[in-house]
Coordinates of C-alpha atoms in Angstrom, one line a residue:
X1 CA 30.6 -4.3 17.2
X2 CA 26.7 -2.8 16.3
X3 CA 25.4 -3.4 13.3
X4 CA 24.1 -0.7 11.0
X5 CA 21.4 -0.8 8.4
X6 CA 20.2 2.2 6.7
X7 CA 17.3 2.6 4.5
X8 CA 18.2 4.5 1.2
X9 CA 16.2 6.7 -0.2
X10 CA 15.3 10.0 1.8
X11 CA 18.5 8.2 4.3
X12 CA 21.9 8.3 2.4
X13 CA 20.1 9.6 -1.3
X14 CA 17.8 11.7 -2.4
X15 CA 16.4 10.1 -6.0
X16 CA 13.5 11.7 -5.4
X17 CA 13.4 13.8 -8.7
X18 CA 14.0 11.0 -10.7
X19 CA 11.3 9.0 -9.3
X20 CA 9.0 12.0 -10.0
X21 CA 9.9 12.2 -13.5
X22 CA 9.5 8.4 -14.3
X23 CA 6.2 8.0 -12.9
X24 CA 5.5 10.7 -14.5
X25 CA 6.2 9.2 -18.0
X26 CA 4.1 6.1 -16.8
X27 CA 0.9 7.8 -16.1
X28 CA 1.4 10.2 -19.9
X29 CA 2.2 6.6 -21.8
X30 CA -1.0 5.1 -19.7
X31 CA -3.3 8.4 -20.2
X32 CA -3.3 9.0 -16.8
X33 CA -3.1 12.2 -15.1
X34 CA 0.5 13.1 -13.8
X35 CA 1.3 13.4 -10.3
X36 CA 3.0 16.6 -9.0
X37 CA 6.6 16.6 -6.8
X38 CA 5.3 16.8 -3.8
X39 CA 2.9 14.3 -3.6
X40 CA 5.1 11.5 -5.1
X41 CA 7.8 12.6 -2.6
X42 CA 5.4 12.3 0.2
X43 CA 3.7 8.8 -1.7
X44 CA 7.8 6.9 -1.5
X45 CA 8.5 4.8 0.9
X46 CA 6.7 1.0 0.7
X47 CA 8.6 0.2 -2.9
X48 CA 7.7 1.5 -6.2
X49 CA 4.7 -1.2 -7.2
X50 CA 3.3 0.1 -3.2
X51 CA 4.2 4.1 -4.6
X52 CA 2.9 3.6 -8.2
X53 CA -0.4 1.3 -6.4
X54 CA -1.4 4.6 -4.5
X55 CA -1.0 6.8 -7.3
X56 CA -2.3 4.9 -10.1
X57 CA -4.6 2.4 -8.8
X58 CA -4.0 -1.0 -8.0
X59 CA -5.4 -1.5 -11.6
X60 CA -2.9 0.0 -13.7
X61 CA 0.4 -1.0 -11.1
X62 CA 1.1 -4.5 -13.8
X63 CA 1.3 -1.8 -16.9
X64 CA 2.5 0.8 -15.4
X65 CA 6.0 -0.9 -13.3
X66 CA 7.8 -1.7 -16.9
X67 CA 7.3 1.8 -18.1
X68 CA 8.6 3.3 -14.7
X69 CA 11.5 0.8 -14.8
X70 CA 12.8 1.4 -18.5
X71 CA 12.6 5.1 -18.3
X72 CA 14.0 4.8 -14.7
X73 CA 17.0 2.7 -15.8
X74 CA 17.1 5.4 -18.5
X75 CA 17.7 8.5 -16.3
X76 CA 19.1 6.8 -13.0
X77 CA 22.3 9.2 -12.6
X78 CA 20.5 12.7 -14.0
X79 CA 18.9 13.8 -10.6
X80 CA 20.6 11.4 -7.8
X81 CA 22.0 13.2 -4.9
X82 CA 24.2 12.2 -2.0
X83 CA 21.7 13.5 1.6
X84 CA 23.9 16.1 3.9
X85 CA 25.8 13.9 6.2
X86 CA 26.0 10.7 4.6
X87 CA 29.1 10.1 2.8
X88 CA 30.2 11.3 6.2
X89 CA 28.1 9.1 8.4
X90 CA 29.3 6.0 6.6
X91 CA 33.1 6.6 6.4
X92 CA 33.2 7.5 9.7
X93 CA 31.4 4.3 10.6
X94 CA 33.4 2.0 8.9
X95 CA 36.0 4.0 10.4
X96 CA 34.9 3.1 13.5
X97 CA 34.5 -0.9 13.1
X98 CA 30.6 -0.9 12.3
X99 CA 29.3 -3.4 9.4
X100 CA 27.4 -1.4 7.5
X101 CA 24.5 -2.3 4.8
X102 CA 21.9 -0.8 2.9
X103 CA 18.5 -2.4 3.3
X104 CA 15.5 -0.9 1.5
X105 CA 12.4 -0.8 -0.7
X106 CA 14.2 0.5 -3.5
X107 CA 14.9 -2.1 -6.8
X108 CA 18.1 -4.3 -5.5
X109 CA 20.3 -3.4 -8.7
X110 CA 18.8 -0.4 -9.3
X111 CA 20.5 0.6 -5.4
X112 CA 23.9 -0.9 -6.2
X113 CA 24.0 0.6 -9.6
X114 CA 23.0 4.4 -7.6
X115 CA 25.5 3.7 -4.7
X116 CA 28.3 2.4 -7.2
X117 CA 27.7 5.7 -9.1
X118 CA 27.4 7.9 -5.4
X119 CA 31.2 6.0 -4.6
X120 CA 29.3 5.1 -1.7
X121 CA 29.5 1.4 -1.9
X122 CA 33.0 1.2 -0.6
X123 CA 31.7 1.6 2.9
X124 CA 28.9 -1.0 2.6
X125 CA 29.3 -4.6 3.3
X126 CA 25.5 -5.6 1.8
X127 CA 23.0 -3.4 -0.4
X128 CA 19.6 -5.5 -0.6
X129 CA 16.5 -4.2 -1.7
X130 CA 13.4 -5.3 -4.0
X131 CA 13.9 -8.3 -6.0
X132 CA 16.9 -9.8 -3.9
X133 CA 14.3 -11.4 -1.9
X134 CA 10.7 -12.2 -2.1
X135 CA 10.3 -9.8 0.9
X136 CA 9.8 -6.1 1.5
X137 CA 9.5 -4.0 4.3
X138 CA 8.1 -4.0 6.9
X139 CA 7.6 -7.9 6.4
X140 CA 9.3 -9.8 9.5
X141 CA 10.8 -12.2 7.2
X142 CA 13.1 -9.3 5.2
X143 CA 14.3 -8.0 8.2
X144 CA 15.0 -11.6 9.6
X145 CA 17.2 -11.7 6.0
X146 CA 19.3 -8.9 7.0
X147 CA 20.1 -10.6 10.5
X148 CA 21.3 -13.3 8.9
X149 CA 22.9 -11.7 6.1
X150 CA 25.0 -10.2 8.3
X151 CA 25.5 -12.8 11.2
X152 CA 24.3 -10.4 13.6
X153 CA 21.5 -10.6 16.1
X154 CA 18.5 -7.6 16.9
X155 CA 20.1 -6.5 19.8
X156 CA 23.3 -5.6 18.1
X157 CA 21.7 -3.6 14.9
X158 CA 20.3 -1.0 14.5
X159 CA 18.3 0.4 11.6
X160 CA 18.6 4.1 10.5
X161 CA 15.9 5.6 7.9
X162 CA 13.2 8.7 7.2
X163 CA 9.8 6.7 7.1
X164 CA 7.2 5.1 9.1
X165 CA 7.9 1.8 7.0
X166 CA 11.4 1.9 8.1
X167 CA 10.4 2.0 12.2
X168 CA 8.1 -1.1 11.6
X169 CA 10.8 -2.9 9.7
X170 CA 12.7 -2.5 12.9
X171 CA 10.4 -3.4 15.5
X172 CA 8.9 -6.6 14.0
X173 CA 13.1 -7.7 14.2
X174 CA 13.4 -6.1 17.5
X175 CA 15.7 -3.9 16.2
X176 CA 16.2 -0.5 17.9
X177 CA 15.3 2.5 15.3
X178 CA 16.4 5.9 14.2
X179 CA 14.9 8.4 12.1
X180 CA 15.6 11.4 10.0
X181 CA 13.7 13.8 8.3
X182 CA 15.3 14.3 5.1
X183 CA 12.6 12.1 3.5
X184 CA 9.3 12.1 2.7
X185 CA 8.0 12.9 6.2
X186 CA 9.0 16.0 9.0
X187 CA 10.5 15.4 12.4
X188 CA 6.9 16.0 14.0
X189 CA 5.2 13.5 11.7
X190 CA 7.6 11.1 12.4
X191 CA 7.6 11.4 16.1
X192 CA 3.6 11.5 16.3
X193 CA 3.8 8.0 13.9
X194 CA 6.3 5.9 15.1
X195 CA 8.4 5.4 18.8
X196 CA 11.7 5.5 17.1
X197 CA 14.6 5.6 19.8
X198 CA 15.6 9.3 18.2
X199 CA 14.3 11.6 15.5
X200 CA 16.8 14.2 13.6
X201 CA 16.5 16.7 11.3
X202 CA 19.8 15.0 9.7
X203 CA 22.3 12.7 9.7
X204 CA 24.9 15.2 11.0
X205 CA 22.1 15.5 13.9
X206 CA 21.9 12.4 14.6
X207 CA 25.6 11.1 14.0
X208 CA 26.7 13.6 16.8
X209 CA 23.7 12.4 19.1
X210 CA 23.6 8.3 18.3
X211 CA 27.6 8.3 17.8
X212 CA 28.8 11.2 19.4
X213 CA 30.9 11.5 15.9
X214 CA 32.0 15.4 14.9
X215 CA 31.9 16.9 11.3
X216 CA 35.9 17.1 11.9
X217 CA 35.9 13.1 11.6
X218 CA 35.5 13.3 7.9
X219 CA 36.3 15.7 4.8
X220 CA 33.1 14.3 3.1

């Protein structure tokens, strides 16, 4: 049976607000000029030392990551969202005999903690992200962890996200690649940056086309 990784935020979640609001605090406790929404939404996606490094400078990443995390840990439920389609995508899955796991940029307990809240851990079989390994995507050796992780080879995963990091985690592993756009890039950015095997606007879109799974499958 195919193996499914998903990415996590901007794929099952969207945190985005929360994010926002505690790099925000970082930059006021450093003095620093606060970014607006929409360029930290459109910054996510490499981890949050590779997000604060681009908004920040490299030179203010080491002070800044303990403020982000405290406040973070702070305010992690306040803004969290479930995306359109996912409690849906991953019952149904499970439903259907898939392992599933999470496998992102995002803090490792800061994911479980957020899918533990989201009750969406119960269809998960793994949830690794930053600081579970020394790895992060797109290194080949994190994605090499998930194969193994979950006793599965390339050709039988696949990996599901919204990013450009996500496709290159996937094809240093071999691994064929789908993409949303419910993240921090469109469907036309995503198509003219990566070769993903399928761009959607959602995961409803793309549970229909990948799956050929109907809204009907699920109450959620």
């Amino acid at each position: 049976m195919q193996t499914i990784l998903f990415d996590l935020d901007g794929t099952l979640i969207d945190h985005f607000t929360t994010i926002h609001r505690s790099i925000a605090h970082a930059q006021r406790q450093l003095g620093l000029p606060e970014s607006d929404y929409a360029t930290v939404r459109a910054t996510v996606g490499g981890g949050v030392s590779v997000t604060l490094e681009r908004l920040l400078g490299k030179q203010h990443v080491d002070a800044a990551l303990p403020l982000f995390r405290e406040y973070f840990e702070q305010i992690i439920f306040e803004d969290v969202l479930a995306l359109p389609g996912a409690a849906w995508i991953l019952e149904a899955l499970k439903q259907g005999g898939h392992p599933l796991a999470v496998f992102t940029n995002k803090i490792g307990d800061h994911s479980r903690a957020t899918l533990k809240h989201l009750d969406m851990d119960r269809w998960l079989d793994a949830i690794v992200g930053t600081g579970d390994t020394p790895y992060r995507k797109p290194e080949p050796q994190f994605t090499a962890h998930m194969l193994n992780l979950m006793e599965t080879t390339s050709a039988e995963t696949i990996l599901i996200g919204d990013s450009p990091f996500d496709f290159a985690a996937a094809e240093v592993g071999g691994l064929k690649c789908y993409l949303v756009a419910t993240g921090s890039h469109s469907v036309t950015e995503l198509k003219e940056s990566t070769t993903a095997a399928g761009v959607y606007n959602d995961l409803y879109e793309l549970g229909n086309a990948v799956f050929k799974l109907q809204r009907e499958t699920s109450t959620l």
